[in-house]
Short mmCIF file of C-alpha atoms in Angstrom, two decimals:
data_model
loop_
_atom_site.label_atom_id
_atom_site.label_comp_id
_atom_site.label_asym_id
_atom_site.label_seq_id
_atom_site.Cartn_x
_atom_site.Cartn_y
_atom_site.Cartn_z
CA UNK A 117 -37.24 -22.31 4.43
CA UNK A 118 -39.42 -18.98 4.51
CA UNK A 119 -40.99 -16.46 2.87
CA UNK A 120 -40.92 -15.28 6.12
CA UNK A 121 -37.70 -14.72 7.11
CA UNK A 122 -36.09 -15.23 10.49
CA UNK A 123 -35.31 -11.91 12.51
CA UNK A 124 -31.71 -11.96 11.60
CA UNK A 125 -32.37 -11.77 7.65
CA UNK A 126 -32.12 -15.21 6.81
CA UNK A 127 -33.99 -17.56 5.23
CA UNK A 128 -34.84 -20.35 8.20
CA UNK A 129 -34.95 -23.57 6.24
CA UNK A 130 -36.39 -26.88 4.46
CA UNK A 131 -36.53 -28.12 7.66
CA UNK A 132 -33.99 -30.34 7.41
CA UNK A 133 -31.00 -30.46 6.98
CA UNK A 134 -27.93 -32.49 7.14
CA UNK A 135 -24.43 -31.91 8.75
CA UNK A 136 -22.98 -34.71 6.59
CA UNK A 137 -21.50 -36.22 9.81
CA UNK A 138 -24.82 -36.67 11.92
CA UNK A 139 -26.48 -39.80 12.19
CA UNK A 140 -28.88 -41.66 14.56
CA UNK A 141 -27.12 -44.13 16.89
CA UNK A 142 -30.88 -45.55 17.91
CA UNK A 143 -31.66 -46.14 14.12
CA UNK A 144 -29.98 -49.43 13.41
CA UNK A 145 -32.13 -50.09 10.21
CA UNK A 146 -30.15 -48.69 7.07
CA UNK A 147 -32.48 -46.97 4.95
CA UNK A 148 -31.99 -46.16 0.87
CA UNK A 149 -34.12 -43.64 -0.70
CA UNK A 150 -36.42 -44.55 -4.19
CA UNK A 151 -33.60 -42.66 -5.97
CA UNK A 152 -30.71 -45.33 -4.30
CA UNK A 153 -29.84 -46.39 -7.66
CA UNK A 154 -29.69 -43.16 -9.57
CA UNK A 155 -27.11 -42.54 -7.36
CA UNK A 156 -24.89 -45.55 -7.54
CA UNK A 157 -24.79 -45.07 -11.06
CA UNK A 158 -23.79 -41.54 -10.98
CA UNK A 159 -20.92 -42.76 -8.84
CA UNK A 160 -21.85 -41.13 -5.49
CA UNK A 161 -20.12 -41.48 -2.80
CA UNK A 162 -23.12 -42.11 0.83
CA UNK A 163 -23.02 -41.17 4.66
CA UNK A 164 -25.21 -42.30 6.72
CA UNK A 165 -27.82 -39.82 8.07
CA UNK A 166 -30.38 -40.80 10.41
CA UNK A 167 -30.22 -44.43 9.55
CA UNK A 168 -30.70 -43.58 5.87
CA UNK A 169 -27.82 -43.98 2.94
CA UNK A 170 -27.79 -40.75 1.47
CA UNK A 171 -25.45 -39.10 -1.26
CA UNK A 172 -22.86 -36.88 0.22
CA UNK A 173 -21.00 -35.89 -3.19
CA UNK A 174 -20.95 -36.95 -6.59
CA UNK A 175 -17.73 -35.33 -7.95
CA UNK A 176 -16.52 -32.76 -5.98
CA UNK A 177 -18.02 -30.43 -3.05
CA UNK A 178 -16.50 -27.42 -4.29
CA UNK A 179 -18.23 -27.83 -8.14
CA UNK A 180 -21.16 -29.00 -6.71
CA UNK A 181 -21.36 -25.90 -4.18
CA UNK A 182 -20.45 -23.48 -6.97
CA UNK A 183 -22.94 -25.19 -9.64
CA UNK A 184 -25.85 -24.18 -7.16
CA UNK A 185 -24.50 -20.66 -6.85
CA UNK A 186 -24.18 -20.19 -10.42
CA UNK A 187 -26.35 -22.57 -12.54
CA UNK A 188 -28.44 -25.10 -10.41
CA UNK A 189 -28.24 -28.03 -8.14
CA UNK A 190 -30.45 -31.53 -8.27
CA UNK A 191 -30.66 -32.83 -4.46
CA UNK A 192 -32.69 -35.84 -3.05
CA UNK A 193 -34.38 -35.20 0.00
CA UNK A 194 -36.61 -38.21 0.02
CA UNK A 195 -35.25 -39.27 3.97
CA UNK A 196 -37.36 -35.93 5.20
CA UNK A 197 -40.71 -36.69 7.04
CA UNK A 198 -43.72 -35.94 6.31
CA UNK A 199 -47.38 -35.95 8.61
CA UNK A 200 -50.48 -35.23 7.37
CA UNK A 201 -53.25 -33.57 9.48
CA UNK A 202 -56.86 -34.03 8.26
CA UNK A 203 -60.22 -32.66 9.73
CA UNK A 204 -62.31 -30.09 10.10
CA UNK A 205 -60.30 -29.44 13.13
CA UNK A 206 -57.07 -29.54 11.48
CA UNK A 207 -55.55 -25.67 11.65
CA UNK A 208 -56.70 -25.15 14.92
CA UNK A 209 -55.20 -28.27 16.43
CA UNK A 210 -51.60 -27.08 14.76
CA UNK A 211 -52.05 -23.65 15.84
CA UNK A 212 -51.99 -25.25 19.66
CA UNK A 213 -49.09 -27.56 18.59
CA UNK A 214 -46.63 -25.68 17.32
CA UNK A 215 -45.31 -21.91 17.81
CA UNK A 216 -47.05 -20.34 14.67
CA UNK A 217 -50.53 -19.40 13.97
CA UNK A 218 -50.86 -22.20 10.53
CA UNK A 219 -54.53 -21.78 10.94
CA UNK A 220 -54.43 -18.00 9.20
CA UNK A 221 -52.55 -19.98 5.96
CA UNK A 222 -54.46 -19.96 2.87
CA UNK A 223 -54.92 -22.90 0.77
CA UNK A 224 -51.29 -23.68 -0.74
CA UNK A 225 -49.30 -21.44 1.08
CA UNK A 226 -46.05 -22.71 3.25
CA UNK A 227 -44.83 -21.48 6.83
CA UNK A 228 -41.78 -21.97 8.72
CA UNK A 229 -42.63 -22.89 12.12
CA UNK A 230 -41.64 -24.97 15.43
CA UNK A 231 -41.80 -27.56 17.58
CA UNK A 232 -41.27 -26.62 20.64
CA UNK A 233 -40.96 -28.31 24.41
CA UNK A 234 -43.13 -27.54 27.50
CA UNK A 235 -39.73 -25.63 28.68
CA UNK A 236 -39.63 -24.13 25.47
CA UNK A 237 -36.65 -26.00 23.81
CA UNK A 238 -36.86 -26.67 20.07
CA UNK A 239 -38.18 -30.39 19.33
CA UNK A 240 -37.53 -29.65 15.74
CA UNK A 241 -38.17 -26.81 12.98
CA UNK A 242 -40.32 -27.71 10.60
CA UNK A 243 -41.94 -26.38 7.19
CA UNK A 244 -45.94 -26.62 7.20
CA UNK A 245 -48.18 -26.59 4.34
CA UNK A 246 -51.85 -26.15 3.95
CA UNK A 247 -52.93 -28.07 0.65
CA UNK A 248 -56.93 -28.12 1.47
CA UNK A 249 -58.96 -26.71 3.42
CA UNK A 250 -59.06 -29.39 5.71
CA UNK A 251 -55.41 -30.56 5.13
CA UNK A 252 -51.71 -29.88 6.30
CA UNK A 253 -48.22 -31.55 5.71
CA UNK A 254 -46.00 -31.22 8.20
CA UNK A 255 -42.43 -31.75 6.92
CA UNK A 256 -40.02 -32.64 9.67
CA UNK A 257 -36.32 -33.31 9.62
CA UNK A 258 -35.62 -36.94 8.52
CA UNK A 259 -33.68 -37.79 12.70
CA UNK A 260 -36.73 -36.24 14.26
CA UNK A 261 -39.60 -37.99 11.76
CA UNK A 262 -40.92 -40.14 14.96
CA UNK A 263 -40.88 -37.83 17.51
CA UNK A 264 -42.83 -35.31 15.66
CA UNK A 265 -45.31 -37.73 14.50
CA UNK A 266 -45.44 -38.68 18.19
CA UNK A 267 -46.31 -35.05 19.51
CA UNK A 268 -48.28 -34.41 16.51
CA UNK A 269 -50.79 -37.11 17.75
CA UNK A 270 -50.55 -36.47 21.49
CA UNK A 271 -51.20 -32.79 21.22
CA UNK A 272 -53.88 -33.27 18.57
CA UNK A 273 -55.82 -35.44 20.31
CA UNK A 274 -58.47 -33.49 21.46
CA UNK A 275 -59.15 -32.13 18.53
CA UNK A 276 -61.21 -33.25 15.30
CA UNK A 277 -58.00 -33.92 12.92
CA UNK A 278 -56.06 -37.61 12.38
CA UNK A 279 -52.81 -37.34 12.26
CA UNK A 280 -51.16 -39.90 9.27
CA UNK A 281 -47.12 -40.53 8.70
CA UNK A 282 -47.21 -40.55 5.27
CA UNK A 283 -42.78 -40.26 4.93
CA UNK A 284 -43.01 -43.54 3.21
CA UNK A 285 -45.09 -42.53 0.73
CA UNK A 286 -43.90 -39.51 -0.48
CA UNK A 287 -40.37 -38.48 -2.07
CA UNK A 288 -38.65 -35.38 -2.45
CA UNK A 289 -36.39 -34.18 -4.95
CA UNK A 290 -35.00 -30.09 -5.02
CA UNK A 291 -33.89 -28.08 -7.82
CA UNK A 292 -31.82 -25.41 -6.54
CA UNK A 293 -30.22 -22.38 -7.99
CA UNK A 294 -30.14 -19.24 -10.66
CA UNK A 295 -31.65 -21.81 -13.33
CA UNK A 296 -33.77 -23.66 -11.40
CA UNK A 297 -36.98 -21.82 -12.50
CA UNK A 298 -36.28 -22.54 -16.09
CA UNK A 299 -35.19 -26.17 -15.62
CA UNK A 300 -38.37 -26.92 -14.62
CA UNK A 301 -39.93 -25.38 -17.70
CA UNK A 302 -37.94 -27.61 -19.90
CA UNK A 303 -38.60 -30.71 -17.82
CA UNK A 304 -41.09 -32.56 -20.09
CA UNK A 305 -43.86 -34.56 -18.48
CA UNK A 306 -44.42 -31.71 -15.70
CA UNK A 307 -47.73 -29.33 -16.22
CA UNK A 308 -50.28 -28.09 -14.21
CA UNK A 309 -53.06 -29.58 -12.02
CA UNK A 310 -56.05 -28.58 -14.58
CA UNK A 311 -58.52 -29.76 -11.74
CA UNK A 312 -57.03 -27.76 -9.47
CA UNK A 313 -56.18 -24.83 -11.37
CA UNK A 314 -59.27 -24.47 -14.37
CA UNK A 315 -56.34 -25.60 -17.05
CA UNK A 316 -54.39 -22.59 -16.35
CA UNK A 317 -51.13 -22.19 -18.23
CA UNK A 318 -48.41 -23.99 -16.66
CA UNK A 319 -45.23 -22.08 -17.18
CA UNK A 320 -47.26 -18.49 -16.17
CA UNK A 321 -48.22 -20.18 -13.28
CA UNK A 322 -44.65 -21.58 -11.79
CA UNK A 323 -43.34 -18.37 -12.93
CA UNK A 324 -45.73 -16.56 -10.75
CA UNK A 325 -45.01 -18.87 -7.78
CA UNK A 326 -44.45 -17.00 -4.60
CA UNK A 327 -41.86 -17.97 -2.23
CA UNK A 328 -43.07 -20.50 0.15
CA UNK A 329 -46.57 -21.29 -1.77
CA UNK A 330 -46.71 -24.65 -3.49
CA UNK A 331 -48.57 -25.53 -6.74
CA UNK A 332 -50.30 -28.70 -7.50
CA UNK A 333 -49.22 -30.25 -10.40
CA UNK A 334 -48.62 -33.42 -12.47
CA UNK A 335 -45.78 -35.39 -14.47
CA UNK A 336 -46.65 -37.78 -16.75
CA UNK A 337 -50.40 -37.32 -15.07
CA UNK A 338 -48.74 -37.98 -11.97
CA UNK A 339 -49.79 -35.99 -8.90
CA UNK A 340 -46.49 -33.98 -8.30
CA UNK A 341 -46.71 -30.77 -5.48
CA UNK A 342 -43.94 -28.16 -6.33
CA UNK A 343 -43.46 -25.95 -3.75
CA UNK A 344 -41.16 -22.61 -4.13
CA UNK A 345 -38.95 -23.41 -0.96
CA UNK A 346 -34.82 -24.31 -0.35
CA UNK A 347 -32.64 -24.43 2.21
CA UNK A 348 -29.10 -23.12 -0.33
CA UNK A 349 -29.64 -19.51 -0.04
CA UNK A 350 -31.20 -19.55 -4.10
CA UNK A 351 -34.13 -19.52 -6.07
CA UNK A 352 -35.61 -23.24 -6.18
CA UNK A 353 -38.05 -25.89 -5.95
CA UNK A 354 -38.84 -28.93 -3.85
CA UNK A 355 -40.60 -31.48 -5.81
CA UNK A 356 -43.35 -33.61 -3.40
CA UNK A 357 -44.62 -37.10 -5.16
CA UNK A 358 -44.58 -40.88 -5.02
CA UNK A 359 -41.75 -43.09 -4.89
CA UNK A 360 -42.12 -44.96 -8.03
CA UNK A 361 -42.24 -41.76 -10.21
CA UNK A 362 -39.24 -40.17 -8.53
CA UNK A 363 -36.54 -41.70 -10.90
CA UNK A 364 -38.52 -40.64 -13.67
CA UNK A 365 -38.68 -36.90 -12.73
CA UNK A 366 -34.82 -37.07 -11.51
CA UNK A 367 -34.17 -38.22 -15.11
CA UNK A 368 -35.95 -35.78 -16.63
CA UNK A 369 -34.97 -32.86 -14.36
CA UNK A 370 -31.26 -33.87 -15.30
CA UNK A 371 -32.20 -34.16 -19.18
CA UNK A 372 -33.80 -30.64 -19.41
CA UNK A 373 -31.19 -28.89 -17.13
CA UNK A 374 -27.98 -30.22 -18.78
CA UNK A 375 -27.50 -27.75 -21.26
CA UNK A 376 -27.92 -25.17 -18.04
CA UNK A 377 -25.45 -26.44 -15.83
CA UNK A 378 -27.78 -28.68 -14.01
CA UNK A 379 -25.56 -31.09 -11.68
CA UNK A 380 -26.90 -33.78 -8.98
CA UNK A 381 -25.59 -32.50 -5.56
CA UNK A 382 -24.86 -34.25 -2.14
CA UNK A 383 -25.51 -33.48 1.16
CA UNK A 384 -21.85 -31.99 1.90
CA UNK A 385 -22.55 -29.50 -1.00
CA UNK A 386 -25.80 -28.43 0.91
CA UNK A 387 -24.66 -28.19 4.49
CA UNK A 388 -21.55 -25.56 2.91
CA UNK A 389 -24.57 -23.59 1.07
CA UNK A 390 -26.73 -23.44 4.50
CA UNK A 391 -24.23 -22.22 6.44
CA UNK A 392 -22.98 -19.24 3.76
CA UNK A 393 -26.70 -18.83 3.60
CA UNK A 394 -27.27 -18.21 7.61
CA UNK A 395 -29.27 -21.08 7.98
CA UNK A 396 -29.86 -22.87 11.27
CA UNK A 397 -29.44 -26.82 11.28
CA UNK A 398 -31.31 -29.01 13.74
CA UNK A 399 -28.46 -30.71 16.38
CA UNK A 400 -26.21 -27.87 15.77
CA UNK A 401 -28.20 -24.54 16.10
CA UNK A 402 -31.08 -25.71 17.58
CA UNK A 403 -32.20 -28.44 20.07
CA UNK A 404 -34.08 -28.73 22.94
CA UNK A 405 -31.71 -27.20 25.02
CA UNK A 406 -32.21 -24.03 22.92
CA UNK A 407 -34.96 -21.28 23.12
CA UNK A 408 -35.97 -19.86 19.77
CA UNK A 409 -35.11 -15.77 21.09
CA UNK A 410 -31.07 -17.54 21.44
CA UNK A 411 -31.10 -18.72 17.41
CA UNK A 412 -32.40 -15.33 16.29
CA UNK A 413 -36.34 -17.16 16.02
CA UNK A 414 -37.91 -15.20 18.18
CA UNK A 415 -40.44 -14.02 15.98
CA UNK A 416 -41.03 -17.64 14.81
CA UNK A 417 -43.04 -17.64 18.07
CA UNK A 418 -45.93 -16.29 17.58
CA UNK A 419 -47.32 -15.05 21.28
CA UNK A 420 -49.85 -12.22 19.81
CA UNK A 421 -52.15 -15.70 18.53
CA UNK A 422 -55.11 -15.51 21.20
CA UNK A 423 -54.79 -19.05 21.54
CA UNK A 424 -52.31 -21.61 23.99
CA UNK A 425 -50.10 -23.74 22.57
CA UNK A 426 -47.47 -25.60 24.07
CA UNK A 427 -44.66 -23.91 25.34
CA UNK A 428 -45.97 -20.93 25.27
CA UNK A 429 -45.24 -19.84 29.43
CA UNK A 430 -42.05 -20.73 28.69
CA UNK A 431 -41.59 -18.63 25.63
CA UNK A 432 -43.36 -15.67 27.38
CA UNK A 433 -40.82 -15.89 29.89
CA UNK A 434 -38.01 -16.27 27.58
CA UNK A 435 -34.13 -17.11 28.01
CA UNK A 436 -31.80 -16.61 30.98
CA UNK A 437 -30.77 -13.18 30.41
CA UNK A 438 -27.05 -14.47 30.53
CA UNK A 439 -28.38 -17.55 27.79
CA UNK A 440 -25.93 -17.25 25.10
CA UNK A 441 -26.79 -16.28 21.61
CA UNK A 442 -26.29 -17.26 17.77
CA UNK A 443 -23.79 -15.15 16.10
CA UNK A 444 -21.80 -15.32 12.86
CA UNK A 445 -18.51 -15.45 12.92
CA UNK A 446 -15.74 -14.86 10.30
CA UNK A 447 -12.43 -14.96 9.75
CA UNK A 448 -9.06 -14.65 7.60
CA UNK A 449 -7.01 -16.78 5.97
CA UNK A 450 -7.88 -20.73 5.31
CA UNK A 451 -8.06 -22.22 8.15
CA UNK A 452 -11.84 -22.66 9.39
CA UNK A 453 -13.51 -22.80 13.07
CA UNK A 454 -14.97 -26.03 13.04
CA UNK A 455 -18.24 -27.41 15.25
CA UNK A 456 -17.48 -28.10 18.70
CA UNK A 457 -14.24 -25.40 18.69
CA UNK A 458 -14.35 -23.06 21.92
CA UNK A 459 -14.82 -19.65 21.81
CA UNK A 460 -12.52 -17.28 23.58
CA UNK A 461 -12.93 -13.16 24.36
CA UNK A 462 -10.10 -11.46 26.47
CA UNK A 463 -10.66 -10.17 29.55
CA UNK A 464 -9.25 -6.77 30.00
CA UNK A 465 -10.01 -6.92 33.85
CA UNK A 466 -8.00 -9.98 34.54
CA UNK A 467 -5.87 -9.90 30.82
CA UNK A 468 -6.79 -13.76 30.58
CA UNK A 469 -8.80 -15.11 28.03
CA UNK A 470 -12.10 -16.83 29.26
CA UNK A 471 -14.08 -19.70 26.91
CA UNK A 472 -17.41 -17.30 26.43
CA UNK A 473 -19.05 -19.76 23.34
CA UNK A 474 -18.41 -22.46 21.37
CA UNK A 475 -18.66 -22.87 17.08
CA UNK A 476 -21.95 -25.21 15.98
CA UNK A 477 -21.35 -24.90 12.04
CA UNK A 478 -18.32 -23.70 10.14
CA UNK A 479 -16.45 -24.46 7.00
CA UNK A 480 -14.09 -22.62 4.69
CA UNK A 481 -16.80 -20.45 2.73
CA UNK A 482 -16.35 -21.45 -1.39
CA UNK A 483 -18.18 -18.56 -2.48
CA UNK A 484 -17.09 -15.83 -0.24
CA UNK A 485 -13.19 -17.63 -0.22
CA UNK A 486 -13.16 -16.82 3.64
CA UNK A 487 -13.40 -18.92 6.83
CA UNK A 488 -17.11 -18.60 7.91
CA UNK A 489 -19.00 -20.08 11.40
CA UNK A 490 -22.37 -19.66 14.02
CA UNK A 491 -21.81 -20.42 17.12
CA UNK A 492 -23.32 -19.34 20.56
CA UNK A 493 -21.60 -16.53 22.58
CA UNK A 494 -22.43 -14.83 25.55
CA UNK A 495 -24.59 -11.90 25.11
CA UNK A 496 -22.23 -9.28 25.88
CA UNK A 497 -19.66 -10.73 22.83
CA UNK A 498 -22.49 -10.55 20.20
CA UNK A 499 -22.55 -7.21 19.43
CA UNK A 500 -21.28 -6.68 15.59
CA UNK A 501 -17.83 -5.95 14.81
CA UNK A 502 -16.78 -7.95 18.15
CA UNK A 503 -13.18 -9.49 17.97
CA UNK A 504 -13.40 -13.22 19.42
CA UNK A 505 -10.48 -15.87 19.06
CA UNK A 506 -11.72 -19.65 18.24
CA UNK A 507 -9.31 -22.24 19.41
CA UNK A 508 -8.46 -23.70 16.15
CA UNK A 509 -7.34 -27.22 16.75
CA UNK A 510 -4.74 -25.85 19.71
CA UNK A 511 -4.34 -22.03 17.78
CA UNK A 512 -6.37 -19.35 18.63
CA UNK A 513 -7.60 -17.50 15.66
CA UNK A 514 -9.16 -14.07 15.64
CA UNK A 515 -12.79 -14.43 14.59
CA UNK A 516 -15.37 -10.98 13.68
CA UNK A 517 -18.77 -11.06 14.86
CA UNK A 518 -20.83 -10.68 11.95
CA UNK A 519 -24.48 -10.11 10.69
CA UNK A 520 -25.90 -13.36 9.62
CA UNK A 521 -26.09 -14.45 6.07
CA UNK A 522 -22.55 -13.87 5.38
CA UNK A 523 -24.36 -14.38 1.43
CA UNK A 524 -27.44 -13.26 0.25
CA UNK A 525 -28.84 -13.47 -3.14
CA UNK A 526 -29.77 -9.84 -2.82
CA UNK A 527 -25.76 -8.77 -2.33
CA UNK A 528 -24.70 -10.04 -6.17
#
């Protein structure tokens, strides 16, 4: 989710995202987003994530992955969370909450940043955007909504800011993909924010759009905030606005794109994009038990700030030196090294094989056609090029260490 990419090349993400398997066993209230019934009647098939019903897939995973690679993708994100910060105070009090210095944003500009423990563990990775002066939103993945609301206000407190949950309030639909850019063009109803922007043209405007800046705007003179930001490895947009105009702008997003190859697109679509895309996903990458240096988010951390912020000591100190490390991993063939699957390296002093990691994401790569996974070795296996074998439900499979994203736009 950056215009600032993370040290390994990739693009660090939307904040959230979704292994299609997670959920929230202390979340016993099932949640639909405003877009429930757009769904249903596209035929989607739902998972529960974080106590919300969410769309998994619509036809297939495979077209739905390969329509974002090659045309464009239409995903609801409305279960993310979002906190505002407002006061004079506002930038400062982030810049001591989380990892990055958000006070040095300028007005409508986005940063990838982090939550991070006392210890230095990752509470959650989160996208932050100043849209006034005086104002940030904080988007935070959809399982970790509370608890970053919950820091936000105990580590702001000192300062002059209030800190609001606004998740309810806001929905979120993406546009992802080669043809996302001109979608959005089409879309009738969408145009600029003339009191924001002096009536400036629309379409120069949202062609100009940097990645990670946003751009206030309007459909059907509804406040709408597009912001130039995905988690799929493509061009796209995430769509900020209220509830009760979401189905509205889903309809019309799916109108204007259909002649483009526009498709609506789960969550099982998304996590398969991610991963091809080197993208970390909160409960499998990272978690508190995780230092940002281990994921390859070292510079995420930003300890050359002349200011404290929590978890900082423990940052400065850094990792065990023996703390294993993210790596990619592929492999041949069809069968894939799945979360949770061991990692093995032979031992040429003893000839055994020892367990020296273990997979967190992996799938059977659709646009690459190869078995692709991160998982966290020991230091001395992460070196490029290193052969590892991942115990593949009772076979051990050679896996290559390789430089994360296994795709990249920029390779085509």
């Amino acid at each position: 989710m950056t215009s600032q990419s993370t040290p390994n090349g990739t693009n660090a993400s939307d904040a959230d995202d979704t292994d299609v398997n997670d959920t929230d066993a202390n979340d016993t209230t099932e949640r639909t987003s405003p877009l429930h019934d757009a769904h249903t009647a596209a035929g989607a098939s739902f998972t529960d994530f974080a106590g919300w019903q969410m769309p998994v897939r619509y036809s297939s995973d495979l077209a739905e992955h390969h329509a974002v690679r090659t045309a464009a993708g239409l995903f609801d994100l409305s279960h993310m969370g979002e906190i505002v910060l407002l006061g004079p105070e506002a930038g400062q009090a982030l810049d001591y909450a989380l990892a990055g210095k958000l006070s040095a944003l300028n007005v409508d500009q986005a940063k990838y940043s982090l939550l991070l423990s006392r210890s230095g563990g990752i509470v959650d990775d989160l996208v932050v955007y100043r849209t006034g002066d005086d104002r940030y939103m904080v988007v935070a993945n959809a399982s970790n909504r509370d608890a970053v609301a919950a820091e936000l206000r105990d580590r702001t407190a000192p300062f002059d800011v209030e800190v609001f949950d606004e998740s309810d309030d806001i929905a979120l639909i993406a546009v992802q993909g080669p043809a996302a850019l001109s979608i959005l063009l089409a879309t009738p109803g969408l145009s600029a924010d003339a009191g924001a922007l002096g009536g400036s043209d629309f379409g120069e405007r949202l062609s100009a759009l940097k990645y990670y800046w946003s751009l206030p705007a309007e459909f059907e003179t509804h406040p709408v905030l597009i912001a130039r930001t995905g988690y799929t490895g493509e061009d796209g947009f995430e769509l900020y606005l209220a509830p009760d105009n979401a189905r509205a702008l889903w309809d019309a997003l799916l109108e204007a794109g259909a002649e483009q190859g526009l498709v609506p697109a789960g969550l099982a679509s998304r996590d398969t994009l991610r991963l091809e895309a080197g993208m970390p996903l909160y409960g499998h990458e990272l978690g508190l038990d995780t230092m940002p240096a281990q994921a390859g988010l070292g510079r995420v951390v930003n300890l050359a700030k002349d200011t404290d912020f929590v978890g900082r000591a423990a940052s400065e100190e850094g990792p065990d030196p023996e703390a294993r490390v993210l790596v990619g991993l592929t492999g041949e063939g069809k069968r894939a090294a799945r979360a949770g699957y061991p990692v093995f390296a032979h031992d040429d002093t003893t000839g055994d094989d020892a367990e020296v990691g273990i997979v967190t994401s992996g799938a059977l790569s659709p646009t690459l056609g190869m078995p692709v996974a991160m998982a966290y070795v020991a230091p001395r296996f992460a070196r490029e090029n290193t052969v590892l074998h991942v115990d593949v439900r009772g076979t051990r499979l050679p896996f290559t260490v390789t430089a994360l994203p296994f795709y990249s736009r920029k390779k085509r």
